[in-house]
Amino acid sequence: MSELNMKERFLKALKGEKVDKVPVLSVTQTAIVELMDKTGAAWPEAHSDAKLMAELAYASYEVCGLEGVRAPYCLTVLAQVMGCEINMGTKNRQPSVTAHPYNDTANLKIPENLLAQGRIPAVLEALKILKEKTGGNVPVIAGMEGPITLASDLCGVKKFMKWSIKDKDSYNAILDFATDACIEYANALADAGADVISVPDPVCSPDLMPPAGFEADLKPRLQKFAAAVKVPMILHICGDVTAIIPAMADCGFTSISIEEKVKDLAGAKAKVEGKVTICGNVSSPFVLLAGTQDAVKEAATVALEAGVDVLAPGCGIAPDTPVANLKALVAARDEFYK
């Protein structure tokens, strides 16, 4: 097989096509403090400034050797534009939602000129910069909150979970509203240069929502979302998703990203064969953040031996993760193919 560039390899691997070696990158949060210090592009400024955002994203490829660039660095860009109040965090803490705009669903309205609001223009500009900087050889991955998480942010998780049981009309209304907004934003990310969109949707986790509810109510929204977006997408759900892996595979995404809490990676692969590929699942907190380089290599080798399609952190990279451990992740993949 002729040498593929990083973008070609990643896109083929995501679709389950044959590649010369498994790509190694992060489909989840990539910014770390060491790279912020090295580039001068630090949080929280890099959440709102396109040039800083792009510079920080590029550093994970240029410095660590990860085979992709990904921006932005949180799950609050769309939520903020839709009316959520956001704490922008610190140098080593991501932005978070602090207040929710909707107590009921009587006046749900997507803001006019959605794509011109808040941080969206900065994100779109950062993707354009990254597209140019990588020259089409390295995949540009955009991240965004999924529709279920956005819906819960708009009304608050407690209310969202209460509606899921006691007020199905409000529950369905907020889910549909969030899904429509996600579709509009995702296609704008694609137009700006994203080759792939990574969609963490943590509120879908079996830790929060029962698998039967995922199947009945959440899967149809994820299917609608995936079907309406023009580039490949990766669905990431946190926690032990073993119970919903077959349902995740039916959502219409090109690939799914799973954590190390899914103990049987080979079993998960068998369940989704022919439907989706799997990205993961080297532990972000216990191995990449807190482990040695040897521990990183060991965990990476286990994932490769289990047949992972894209070698990646199981969840967002913790900001205090050392560069050396991300380099070890890349080295482990290289050594696997020697």
GROMACS .gro file of C-alpha atoms in nm, residues 30 32 35 58-67 322-331:
model
   23
   30THR     CA    1  -0.637   1.820   2.301
   32ILE     CA    2  -0.256   2.095   2.755
   35LEU     CA    3   0.160   2.342   2.495
   58TYR     CA    4  -0.159   2.288   1.572
   59ALA     CA    5   0.090   2.235   1.858
   60SER     CA    6  -0.058   1.894   1.945
   61TYR     CA    7   0.047   1.782   1.596
   62GLU     CA    8   0.369   1.980   1.567
   63VAL     CA    9   0.505   1.915   1.918
   64CYS     CA   10   0.343   1.588   2.029
   65GLY     CA   11   0.316   1.418   1.692
   66LEU     CA   12  -0.059   1.352   1.714
   67GLU     CA   13  -0.187   1.292   1.361
  322PRO     CA   14   0.262   1.588   3.008
  323VAL     CA   15   0.374   1.625   2.646
  324ALA     CA   16   0.604   1.325   2.704
  325ASN     CA   17   0.303   1.097   2.758
  326LEU     CA   18   0.136   1.209   2.435
  327LYS     CA   19   0.462   1.146   2.251
  328ALA     CA   20   0.468   0.799   2.414
  329LEU     CA   21   0.122   0.731   2.271
  330VAL     CA   22   0.255   0.803   1.921
  331ALA     CA   23   0.573   0.602   1.986
   0.00000   0.00000   0.00000
